[in-house]
């Protein structure tokens, strides 16, 4: 085993409701959605109308600024609704699924594809948006050739998903997917592995990839952390990242010629009665997973993705494009009498100002209460404790707020996206919307520098 | 508690904009959020948040100040009756201390919070908790006989000029409590230094027992009277004249332990300040030409406001250095300058206040150089890659 990279800064948030590692195959959901809001910087333009019949892999909309990037239906069926928000912004394109998925066939008879052909297939099948470009955390530009491709093969976020378990039965597709990725970069494909997980996982058996072992707290499993430790992104570098579930879909695309977006997700959180892993199709409605499977006494928050970076959805909402988990936690819409002064045995805090520090192994059921009011930056050294990068988070955030592009560049904006600073937002005494600020900064960089 | 919640909800409409009491919205919000952690939930970003907020943070600091406050109350009475040469009971000592100290605390909070409430209302934001700490620090760093109106004027000056014109808590350049003290020091020097201000009753000419001097040990040392220094145990436990909260190193250390254990204040700043003070003290010992320079470096740490400044003032996260490397440099220089000013400035024996204010001024510069080295590392990488 190569050298282990220890992540000494960070925070493990111990939550109740970790998913049991048991796989179920629920019946197919009746509706599916692709949400343009999952994709940063995309201006969606519809290519279907309500009532149209589509096959799995047929385009629903494309990016106005980059018409080659298609967003396709994960299942076959009928387009039943286009949900719009303010100023008619498209929020969801909903497809009512057929009982059996009918796939659009992509031509793979040629075999042994070149990089260009792989990209072409990914673009038309709707798989291309799974490739994320660093810097900026946006959908990669298919004309680039990235320095490296990084894949994080474990999750360290609260209620982490077991990715080894998710891929173990997909050896063939995964291998084919990685092989294709290797053609897309002039550099290497890098896997970030957890040094403490089982040593013979599928990830260690793939030829020609660089393995990097990490040990430590969250955000050890964030691909941004891994890139920073292995070979940080400098000005001018382009690095791509992709999630393991999408590599499997890529493998299926190239071996079967179809966009088969089925994946295994975890369902967890303190309010779920029976947690576990479920085989579903990307974009699925979660209603049949959570129906009668959650504690109904309280108002709940349903999250597509993890509790730090995921998106809030409704109880009949849809799994996000990039998500591999659904988490359900209590809403925190309640007042607490002199809550700031109580001992706080049930409260989780990085600081030791609550007596919960005396129970270091306890798991918590945290709700969505903000636990305070918005303030200016007051404390110092707090963010630094949870960012394992050679970066000064507060100063970078202030540069973003000042819209000082030179400073942002100098202080390392190329190395981060929202999720890398998610813990800063969690621990912040002043309740500052760190991830939102980071996205504003990234958007500004894209706008100014392209 | 439900009844109280209902009451707060019922009166809330009056405080909304346009309501009868709309001008007091910030006051209502202040009390409401003080009584109840609000029901606000996360809207964007991380769905769960750490339980800590600024109220918790500030209340921990205030709690850490309590030992120094309690001892200050006791010592005020103790020194008073010592100067009179009277033997009295513990409770007489404490009640005299309370009578002297509590008005200072009340005036400081009333004036400071009054201004904070008004400014919050003007700016239409929530009341910041920063003054909860400043308001407790101010009475602890003034001589006990400071007239209340002076404390009021100085507090108002510090809150308005020292903090609010920069944008309020989080934006200020200097520690507001120290601004209060500096203002008093330069505006009313006769009430802030000399041999008579440190013990209650002395300045008004109450009878003093023969041979009693109200001079602080530090003033004695500066005057070359190091043989008059009290015993080490008196200096450590704090049975000496001085500003109300600064005399007991032990009480301050208890506060320091709480601040470090909870992770609220930076142990790096505390440690480096002490190291800086020791270093300077040892340098003076090595090149000593008078008895003050010969004084043990350890004594320096226990005299005057050194310990109090290192634990409660230098560690202010807003006015101090904000980078971890910077904190070491910032604290070390505070320690060095404090002793340097003490020993070489003939005008006033206390150097801690000025040392911290000076380094508050330079903290952004220190941070700038720390950041520059980070930037250089990043830029070097680009060149290596290119």
Short mmCIF file of C-alpha atoms in Angstrom, two decimals, chain A:
data_model
loop_
_atom_site.label_atom_id
_atom_site.label_comp_id
_atom_site.label_asym_id
_atom_site.label_seq_id
_atom_site.Cartn_x
_atom_site.Cartn_y
_atom_site.Cartn_z
CA UNK A 1 0.00 0.00 0.00
CA UNK A 2 1.25 3.42 -0.83
CA UNK A 3 1.70 6.11 1.75
CA UNK A 4 -1.36 7.09 3.76
CA UNK A 5 -2.37 10.74 3.72
CA UNK A 6 -3.63 11.76 7.13
CA UNK A 7 -6.34 14.39 7.26
CA UNK A 8 -5.88 16.07 10.61
CA UNK A 9 -8.30 18.93 10.27
CA UNK A 10 -12.01 18.43 9.90
CA UNK A 11 -14.99 17.25 11.84
CA UNK A 12 -16.98 14.06 12.05
CA UNK A 13 -20.57 14.90 12.87
CA UNK A 14 -22.10 11.87 14.53
CA UNK A 15 -25.72 11.60 13.51
CA UNK A 16 -28.35 9.02 14.31
CA UNK A 17 -29.82 7.05 11.47
CA UNK A 18 -26.89 5.60 9.55
CA UNK A 19 -28.15 3.34 6.81
CA UNK A 20 -28.14 -0.41 7.41
CA UNK A 21 -26.03 -2.03 4.75
CA UNK A 22 -28.89 -4.09 3.32
CA UNK A 23 -29.98 -3.80 -0.28
CA UNK A 24 -33.63 -3.66 -1.27
CA UNK A 25 -35.12 -3.41 -4.73
CA UNK A 26 -38.24 -1.31 -4.35
CA UNK A 27 -40.86 -1.29 -7.08
CA UNK A 28 -40.25 1.33 -9.69
CA UNK A 29 -41.27 4.87 -8.83
CA UNK A 30 -44.10 6.23 -10.96
CA UNK A 31 -42.44 9.52 -11.82
CA UNK A 32 -38.96 10.83 -12.42
CA UNK A 33 -37.53 14.29 -12.81
CA UNK A 34 -34.48 16.05 -14.10
CA UNK A 35 -33.88 19.29 -12.23
CA UNK A 36 -31.98 22.02 -14.08
CA UNK A 37 -31.18 23.51 -10.67
CA UNK A 38 -28.82 20.58 -10.03
CA UNK A 39 -26.48 21.95 -12.68
CA UNK A 40 -24.57 25.15 -12.04
CA UNK A 41 -24.49 27.72 -14.79
CA UNK A 42 -26.85 25.85 -17.11
CA UNK A 43 -29.63 27.79 -18.84
CA UNK A 44 -32.12 25.10 -19.75
CA UNK A 45 -33.95 25.11 -23.04
CA UNK A 46 -36.67 22.50 -23.35
CA UNK A 47 -36.57 20.06 -26.23
CA UNK A 48 -39.86 18.36 -25.34
CA UNK A 49 -43.41 19.46 -24.69
CA UNK A 50 -45.82 18.22 -22.10
CA UNK A 51 -47.45 15.08 -23.43
CA UNK A 52 -44.45 13.93 -25.45
CA UNK A 53 -43.38 10.32 -25.20
CA UNK A 54 -39.69 9.79 -24.47
CA UNK A 55 -37.38 6.83 -24.16
CA UNK A 56 -34.66 6.51 -21.54
CA UNK A 57 -31.75 8.52 -22.94
CA UNK A 58 -33.89 10.91 -24.99
CA UNK A 59 -33.21 14.60 -24.38
CA UNK A 60 -35.56 16.64 -22.18
CA UNK A 61 -33.63 19.88 -22.37
CA UNK A 62 -30.22 21.22 -23.28
CA UNK A 63 -27.95 24.02 -22.16
CA UNK A 64 -28.65 27.17 -24.12
CA UNK A 65 -25.04 28.29 -23.82
CA UNK A 66 -23.68 24.94 -24.79
CA UNK A 67 -26.25 23.08 -26.91
CA UNK A 68 -24.14 19.93 -27.17
CA UNK A 69 -24.74 19.16 -23.50
CA UNK A 70 -28.01 17.23 -23.36
CA UNK A 71 -30.02 16.36 -20.30
CA UNK A 72 -31.95 13.21 -20.95
CA UNK A 73 -34.76 11.24 -19.43
CA UNK A 74 -33.61 8.45 -17.12
CA UNK A 75 -36.69 6.37 -17.93
CA UNK A 76 -39.15 5.94 -20.75
CA UNK A 77 -42.57 7.47 -20.41
CA UNK A 78 -44.56 10.61 -20.89
CA UNK A 79 -43.48 14.16 -20.06
CA UNK A 80 -46.24 15.16 -17.67
CA UNK A 81 -45.15 18.44 -16.20
CA UNK A 82 -42.64 21.24 -16.33
CA UNK A 83 -42.47 22.90 -12.94
CA UNK A 84 -41.48 26.53 -13.11
CA UNK A 85 -40.46 28.94 -10.40
CA UNK A 86 -39.94 32.68 -10.27
CA UNK A 87 -39.61 34.36 -13.64
CA UNK A 88 -40.64 31.09 -15.27
CA UNK A 89 -37.33 29.49 -14.35
CA UNK A 90 -37.56 25.77 -15.04
CA UNK A 91 -37.22 23.79 -11.82
CA UNK A 92 -38.24 20.27 -12.75
CA UNK A 93 -39.08 18.36 -15.89
CA UNK A 94 -41.21 15.42 -14.79
CA UNK A 95 -41.62 12.18 -16.67
CA UNK A 96 -44.30 9.63 -15.78
CA UNK A 97 -42.61 6.30 -16.21
CA UNK A 98 -43.77 3.32 -18.24
CA UNK A 99 -44.01 0.11 -16.28
CA UNK A 100 -40.95 -1.18 -18.12
CA UNK A 101 -38.07 1.02 -19.20
CA UNK A 102 -37.58 1.25 -22.93
CA UNK A 103 -34.11 2.45 -23.83
CA UNK A 104 -32.98 4.58 -26.69
CA UNK A 105 -30.15 2.70 -28.38
CA UNK A 106 -26.83 4.38 -29.02
CA UNK A 107 -24.54 2.97 -31.65
CA UNK A 108 -21.71 1.07 -30.01
CA UNK A 109 -21.01 -1.45 -32.73
CA UNK A 110 -17.63 0.08 -33.47
CA UNK A 111 -16.12 -0.73 -30.07
CA UNK A 112 -12.70 0.41 -28.90
CA UNK A 113 -13.75 4.03 -28.82
CA UNK A 114 -11.49 7.03 -29.07
CA UNK A 115 -11.69 9.87 -26.58
CA UNK A 116 -13.76 11.93 -29.01
CA UNK A 117 -16.23 9.11 -29.57
CA UNK A 118 -16.61 8.49 -25.85
CA UNK A 119 -17.32 12.18 -25.25
CA UNK A 120 -19.81 12.20 -28.12
CA UNK A 121 -21.67 9.22 -26.68
CA UNK A 122 -21.72 10.77 -23.23
CA UNK A 123 -23.02 14.06 -24.59
CA UNK A 124 -25.92 12.62 -26.54
CA UNK A 125 -26.91 10.08 -23.90
CA UNK A 126 -27.13 12.64 -21.10
CA UNK A 127 -24.20 11.29 -19.11
CA UNK A 128 -21.82 14.14 -19.82
CA UNK A 129 -23.11 16.40 -17.00
CA UNK A 130 -21.75 13.84 -14.55
CA UNK A 131 -18.24 15.05 -15.39
CA UNK A 132 -17.45 18.02 -13.20
CA UNK A 133 -14.68 20.44 -13.90
CA UNK A 134 -12.42 21.93 -11.28
CA UNK A 135 -11.97 24.86 -10.93
CA UNK A 136 -15.50 26.21 -10.47
CA UNK A 137 -17.43 22.95 -9.99
CA UNK A 138 -19.34 23.20 -13.25
CA UNK A 139 -20.09 20.69 -16.02
CA UNK A 140 -16.85 20.00 -17.85
CA UNK A 141 -16.15 21.39 -21.28
CA UNK A 142 -15.92 18.44 -23.66
CA UNK A 143 -13.25 20.19 -25.69
CA UNK A 144 -10.77 20.22 -22.82
CA UNK A 145 -8.27 17.57 -22.02
CA UNK A 146 -7.94 17.57 -18.25
CA UNK A 147 -4.67 17.32 -16.35
CA UNK A 148 -6.10 14.47 -14.26
CA UNK A 149 -9.37 12.83 -13.40
CA UNK A 150 -10.11 12.31 -9.71
CA UNK A 151 -12.64 9.93 -8.22
CA UNK A 152 -13.38 9.83 -4.52
CA UNK A 153 -14.16 6.23 -3.65
CA UNK A 154 -15.46 6.80 -0.15
CA UNK A 155 -17.80 9.12 1.62
CA UNK A 156 -16.91 10.79 4.91
CA UNK A 157 -19.86 13.15 5.26
CA UNK A 158 -22.33 12.71 8.12
CA UNK A 159 -24.39 9.53 7.56
CA UNK A 160 -21.84 8.52 4.97
CA UNK A 161 -22.87 6.21 2.17
CA UNK A 162 -20.92 2.99 1.76
CA UNK A 163 -19.61 3.36 -1.76
CA UNK A 164 -17.79 0.00 -1.75
CA UNK A 165 -21.18 -1.59 -1.22
CA UNK A 166 -22.71 0.46 -4.01
CA UNK A 167 -20.26 -0.67 -6.64
CA UNK A 168 -19.40 -4.21 -5.62
CA UNK A 169 -21.86 -5.91 -7.97
CA UNK A 170 -21.00 -3.77 -10.97
CA UNK A 171 -17.47 -4.96 -11.65
CA UNK A 172 -17.84 -5.16 -15.40
CA UNK A 173 -19.50 -1.79 -15.97
CA UNK A 174 -17.22 -0.05 -13.54
CA UNK A 175 -14.10 -1.44 -15.14
CA UNK A 176 -15.31 -0.45 -18.59
CA UNK A 177 -16.15 3.01 -17.32
CA UNK A 178 -12.71 3.58 -15.83
CA UNK A 179 -11.06 2.37 -19.01
CA UNK A 180 -12.98 5.00 -20.95
CA UNK A 181 -12.06 7.72 -18.46
CA UNK A 182 -8.39 6.91 -18.89
CA UNK A 183 -8.72 7.85 -22.53
CA UNK A 184 -10.19 11.24 -21.67
CA UNK A 185 -7.17 12.57 -19.84
CA UNK A 186 -3.56 13.03 -20.81
CA UNK A 187 -2.74 12.46 -17.16
CA UNK A 188 -3.92 9.78 -14.78
CA UNK A 189 -7.14 8.64 -13.23
CA UNK A 190 -6.76 8.96 -9.45
CA UNK A 191 -8.81 7.07 -6.87
CA UNK A 192 -9.09 8.36 -3.33
CA UNK A 193 -9.59 5.45 -0.94
CA UNK A 194 -10.17 5.19 2.76
CA UNK A 195 -7.17 3.54 4.38
CA UNK A 196 -9.37 1.96 7.02
CA UNK A 197 -11.88 0.31 4.72
CA UNK A 198 -11.61 -3.21 3.42
CA UNK A 199 -8.41 -3.64 1.49
CA UNK A 200 -9.80 -5.75 -1.35
CA UNK A 201 -12.59 -3.47 -2.55
CA UNK A 202 -13.32 -3.28 -6.25
CA UNK A 203 -11.47 0.01 -6.45
CA UNK A 204 -8.12 -1.60 -5.72
CA UNK A 205 -8.50 -4.09 -8.53
CA UNK A 206 -8.64 -1.72 -11.46
CA UNK A 207 -5.56 -1.52 -13.67
CA UNK A 208 -3.76 1.67 -14.49
CA UNK A 209 -5.21 4.00 -11.88
CA UNK A 210 -3.33 5.81 -9.15
CA UNK A 211 -4.53 4.84 -5.70
CA UNK A 212 -4.27 7.31 -2.82
CA UNK A 213 -5.14 6.28 0.70
CA UNK A 214 -6.64 8.74 3.15
CA UNK A 215 -7.30 8.50 6.83
CA UNK A 216 -9.07 10.97 9.07
CA UNK A 217 -12.11 13.08 9.57
CA UNK A 218 -14.54 14.54 7.09
CA UNK A 219 -13.78 16.11 4.57
CA UNK A 220 -11.24 13.34 3.86
CA UNK A 221 -13.76 11.84 1.44
CA UNK A 222 -14.35 15.06 -0.47
CA UNK A 223 -12.70 14.90 -3.83
CA UNK A 224 -11.54 18.51 -3.36
CA UNK A 225 -9.54 17.54 -0.29
CA UNK A 226 -8.03 14.61 -2.15
CA UNK A 227 -6.99 16.70 -5.14
CA UNK A 228 -5.43 19.27 -2.83
CA UNK A 229 -3.37 16.64 -1.04
CA UNK A 230 -2.29 14.78 -4.16
CA UNK A 231 -1.68 17.58 -6.66
CA UNK A 232 -3.42 20.88 -6.01
CA UNK A 233 -5.07 22.82 -8.78
CA UNK A 234 -3.16 25.91 -9.83
CA UNK A 235 -4.19 28.68 -12.13
CA UNK A 236 -4.62 27.26 -15.61
CA UNK A 237 -5.04 23.65 -14.51
CA UNK A 238 -8.17 21.75 -15.37
CA UNK A 239 -9.08 18.66 -13.42
CA UNK A 240 -12.22 16.58 -13.85
CA UNK A 241 -14.07 14.70 -11.18
CA UNK A 242 -16.76 12.06 -11.49
CA UNK A 243 -18.64 9.96 -8.97
CA UNK A 244 -18.39 6.15 -8.91
CA UNK A 245 -22.09 5.66 -9.72
CA UNK A 246 -21.63 7.64 -12.91
CA UNK A 247 -18.60 5.60 -13.91
CA UNK A 248 -20.84 2.54 -13.72
CA UNK A 249 -23.42 4.26 -15.94
CA UNK A 250 -20.63 5.15 -18.36
CA UNK A 251 -19.56 1.52 -18.46
CA UNK A 252 -23.11 0.42 -19.23
CA UNK A 253 -23.38 3.03 -21.96
CA UNK A 254 -20.26 1.78 -23.68
CA UNK A 255 -20.96 -1.93 -23.28
CA UNK A 256 -24.74 -2.00 -23.79
CA UNK A 257 -25.38 1.16 -25.75
CA UNK A 258 -28.04 2.44 -23.39
CA UNK A 259 -28.35 5.17 -20.77
CA UNK A 260 -29.14 2.99 -17.80
CA UNK A 261 -29.19 5.41 -14.86
CA UNK A 262 -29.97 2.87 -12.18
CA UNK A 263 -27.88 3.24 -9.09
CA UNK A 264 -27.82 2.25 -5.45
CA UNK A 265 -28.63 4.96 -2.95
CA UNK A 266 -28.69 5.02 0.80
CA UNK A 267 -31.67 6.16 2.84
CA UNK A 268 -30.82 7.43 6.30
CA UNK A 269 -31.37 10.06 8.93
CA UNK A 270 -32.79 10.01 12.42
CA UNK A 271 -36.39 10.16 11.23
CA UNK A 272 -36.30 7.14 8.95
CA UNK A 273 -37.84 4.02 10.47
CA UNK A 274 -36.11 1.47 8.30
CA UNK A 275 -32.88 2.70 6.77
CA UNK A 276 -31.03 0.87 4.07
CA UNK A 277 -29.74 0.81 0.52
CA UNK A 278 -32.06 0.85 -2.46
CA UNK A 279 -31.60 0.20 -6.12
CA UNK A 280 -33.36 3.03 -7.93
CA UNK A 281 -33.03 5.03 -11.12
CA UNK A 282 -31.51 8.49 -11.00
CA UNK A 283 -34.15 11.20 -10.71
CA UNK A 284 -36.69 8.88 -9.06
CA UNK A 285 -39.47 10.22 -6.91
CA UNK A 286 -38.67 9.34 -3.31
CA UNK A 287 -42.28 8.96 -2.23
CA UNK A 288 -42.35 5.16 -2.31
CA UNK A 289 -39.13 5.03 -0.25
CA UNK A 290 -40.22 7.36 2.51
CA UNK A 291 -43.95 6.75 2.51
CA UNK A 292 -44.91 5.17 5.86
CA UNK A 293 -41.20 4.80 6.56
CA UNK A 294 -40.66 8.03 8.52
CA UNK A 295 -41.68 9.32 11.92
CA UNK A 296 -44.69 11.46 11.25
CA UNK A 297 -45.07 13.34 14.50
CA UNK A 298 -42.81 16.19 13.50
CA UNK A 299 -42.29 18.33 10.48
CA UNK A 300 -39.48 16.75 8.48
CA UNK A 301 -36.84 17.84 6.05
CA UNK A 302 -36.10 15.57 3.14
CA UNK A 303 -32.68 16.01 1.62
CA UNK A 304 -31.34 14.69 -1.65
CA UNK A 305 -27.68 14.25 -0.83
CA UNK A 306 -25.99 14.57 2.53
CA UNK A 307 -27.00 16.90 5.32
CA UNK A 308 -24.16 19.34 4.65
CA UNK A 309 -24.38 19.82 0.91
CA UNK A 310 -27.63 18.22 -0.23
CA UNK A 311 -30.73 19.88 -1.62
CA UNK A 312 -33.98 20.19 0.25
CA UNK A 313 -36.81 18.35 -1.51
CA UNK A 314 -40.41 17.66 -0.63
CA UNK A 315 -41.62 14.29 0.56
CA UNK A 316 -42.69 13.45 -2.96
CA UNK A 317 -39.66 15.18 -4.47
CA UNK A 318 -37.00 13.64 -6.66
CA UNK A 319 -33.52 12.27 -6.24
CA UNK A 320 -30.98 14.76 -7.56
CA UNK A 321 -28.73 14.01 -10.52
CA UNK A 322 -25.57 13.90 -8.42
CA UNK A 323 -27.02 12.47 -5.21
CA UNK A 324 -26.36 9.01 -3.93
CA UNK A 325 -28.34 9.32 -0.75
CA UNK A 326 -31.60 10.54 0.72
CA UNK A 327 -31.60 11.77 4.29
CA UNK A 328 -34.54 12.70 6.46
CA UNK A 329 -34.04 14.83 9.55
CA UNK A 330 -36.42 16.82 11.77
CA UNK A 331 -37.17 20.43 10.94
CA UNK A 332 -36.12 22.74 13.72
CA UNK A 333 -38.94 25.24 13.70
CA UNK A 334 -39.19 25.61 17.44
CA UNK A 335 -38.26 28.12 20.09
CA UNK A 336 -36.02 27.06 22.92
CA UNK A 337 -36.20 28.91 26.21
CA UNK A 338 -32.74 30.39 26.98
CA UNK A 339 -31.32 27.66 24.77
CA UNK A 340 -27.98 29.43 24.51
CA UNK A 341 -27.50 29.16 28.26
CA UNK A 342 -28.49 25.52 28.85
CA UNK A 343 -25.93 22.78 29.47
CA UNK A 344 -26.74 21.27 26.08
CA UNK A 345 -26.18 17.56 26.54
CA UNK A 346 -28.15 16.84 23.38
CA UNK A 347 -26.46 19.51 21.31
CA UNK A 348 -23.57 18.87 19.02
CA UNK A 349 -20.83 21.44 18.81
CA UNK A 350 -17.24 21.48 17.66
CA UNK A 351 -16.49 23.85 20.51
CA UNK A 352 -16.53 22.49 24.01
CA UNK A 353 -19.01 25.08 25.22
CA UNK A 354 -21.78 22.49 25.56
CA UNK A 355 -21.46 19.66 27.98
CA UNK A 356 -22.02 17.19 25.19
CA UNK A 357 -18.22 17.14 24.82
CA UNK A 358 -18.22 14.70 27.71
CA UNK A 359 -19.89 12.07 25.53
CA UNK A 360 -17.57 11.84 22.55
CA UNK A 361 -19.16 8.72 21.06
CA UNK A 362 -22.79 9.72 21.31
CA UNK A 363 -24.85 10.02 18.16
CA UNK A 364 -27.12 13.00 17.74
CA UNK A 365 -30.45 13.68 16.16
CA UNK A 366 -29.84 17.20 14.89
CA UNK A 367 -32.60 19.31 13.44
CA UNK A 368 -32.47 22.16 10.99
CA UNK A 369 -32.65 24.97 13.52
CA UNK A 370 -30.07 27.62 12.78
CA UNK A 371 -29.19 27.74 16.49
CA UNK A 372 -28.65 31.46 16.46
CA UNK A 373 -28.87 34.60 14.41
CA UNK A 374 -26.84 36.05 11.55
CA UNK A 375 -23.81 38.02 12.65
CA UNK A 376 -20.67 39.50 11.15
CA UNK A 377 -17.46 37.47 11.24
CA UNK A 378 -16.37 37.53 14.87
CA UNK A 379 -14.54 34.37 15.81
CA UNK A 380 -11.21 33.53 14.24
CA UNK A 381 -9.48 30.22 13.76
CA UNK A 382 -12.78 28.38 13.62
CA UNK A 383 -12.95 27.65 9.89
CA UNK A 384 -9.27 26.78 9.81
CA UNK A 385 -9.95 23.84 12.10
CA UNK A 386 -12.18 22.14 9.55
CA UNK A 387 -10.43 22.91 6.27
CA UNK A 388 -7.53 20.52 5.71
CA UNK A 389 -6.11 22.63 2.88
CA UNK A 390 -3.35 25.20 2.80
CA UNK A 391 -5.96 27.93 2.42
CA UNK A 392 -7.19 30.76 4.62
CA UNK A 393 -10.96 30.34 4.38
CA UNK A 394 -12.09 33.56 6.06
CA UNK A 395 -9.79 35.71 3.98
CA UNK A 396 -10.85 33.96 0.80
CA UNK A 397 -14.51 34.47 1.70
CA UNK A 398 -13.88 38.14 2.36
CA UNK A 399 -12.16 38.46 -1.00
CA UNK A 400 -15.26 36.92 -2.59
CA UNK A 401 -17.56 39.32 -0.76
CA UNK A 402 -15.38 42.18 -1.98
CA UNK A 403 -15.51 40.70 -5.51
CA UNK A 404 -11.74 41.05 -5.69
CA UNK A 405 -10.84 38.58 -8.42
CA UNK A 406 -7.06 38.90 -8.05
CA UNK A 407 -7.27 38.20 -4.34
CA UNK A 408 -9.63 35.28 -4.86
CA UNK A 409 -7.18 33.79 -7.30
CA UNK A 410 -4.23 34.35 -4.99
CA UNK A 411 -6.01 32.89 -2.00
CA UNK A 412 -6.93 29.69 -3.76
CA UNK A 413 -10.42 29.87 -5.20
CA UNK A 414 -9.42 27.40 -7.93
CA UNK A 415 -8.96 24.71 -5.34
CA UNK A 416 -12.39 24.77 -3.77
CA UNK A 417 -16.07 24.38 -4.49
CA UNK A 418 -18.97 24.71 -2.06
CA UNK A 419 -18.69 21.28 -0.49
CA UNK A 420 -15.09 21.91 0.54
CA UNK A 421 -16.24 24.74 2.79
CA UNK A 422 -19.48 23.09 3.94
CA UNK A 423 -18.04 22.34 7.35
CA UNK A 424 -17.12 26.01 7.79
CA UNK A 425 -20.77 26.78 7.38
CA UNK A 426 -21.68 24.11 9.90
CA UNK A 427 -19.34 25.32 12.62
CA UNK A 428 -19.80 29.05 12.03
CA UNK A 429 -20.71 30.94 15.20
CA UNK A 430 -21.98 33.83 13.12
CA UNK A 431 -24.20 31.57 10.95
CA UNK A 432 -22.74 32.87 7.71
CA UNK A 433 -23.96 31.25 4.48
CA UNK A 434 -20.52 30.10 3.47
CA UNK A 435 -21.49 27.77 0.63
CA UNK A 436 -23.65 30.42 -0.95
CA UNK A 437 -20.79 32.91 -0.83
CA UNK A 438 -18.41 30.38 -2.39
CA UNK A 439 -20.85 29.77 -5.24
CA UNK A 440 -21.17 33.53 -5.81
CA UNK A 441 -17.40 33.74 -6.05
CA UNK A 442 -17.18 30.81 -8.46
CA UNK A 443 -19.97 32.25 -10.61
CA UNK A 444 -18.15 35.57 -10.73
CA UNK A 445 -14.93 33.84 -11.79
CA UNK A 446 -16.75 31.95 -14.55
CA UNK A 447 -18.37 35.14 -15.73
CA UNK A 448 -15.17 37.18 -15.75
CA UNK A 449 -12.65 34.57 -16.85
CA UNK A 450 -14.80 31.96 -18.53
#
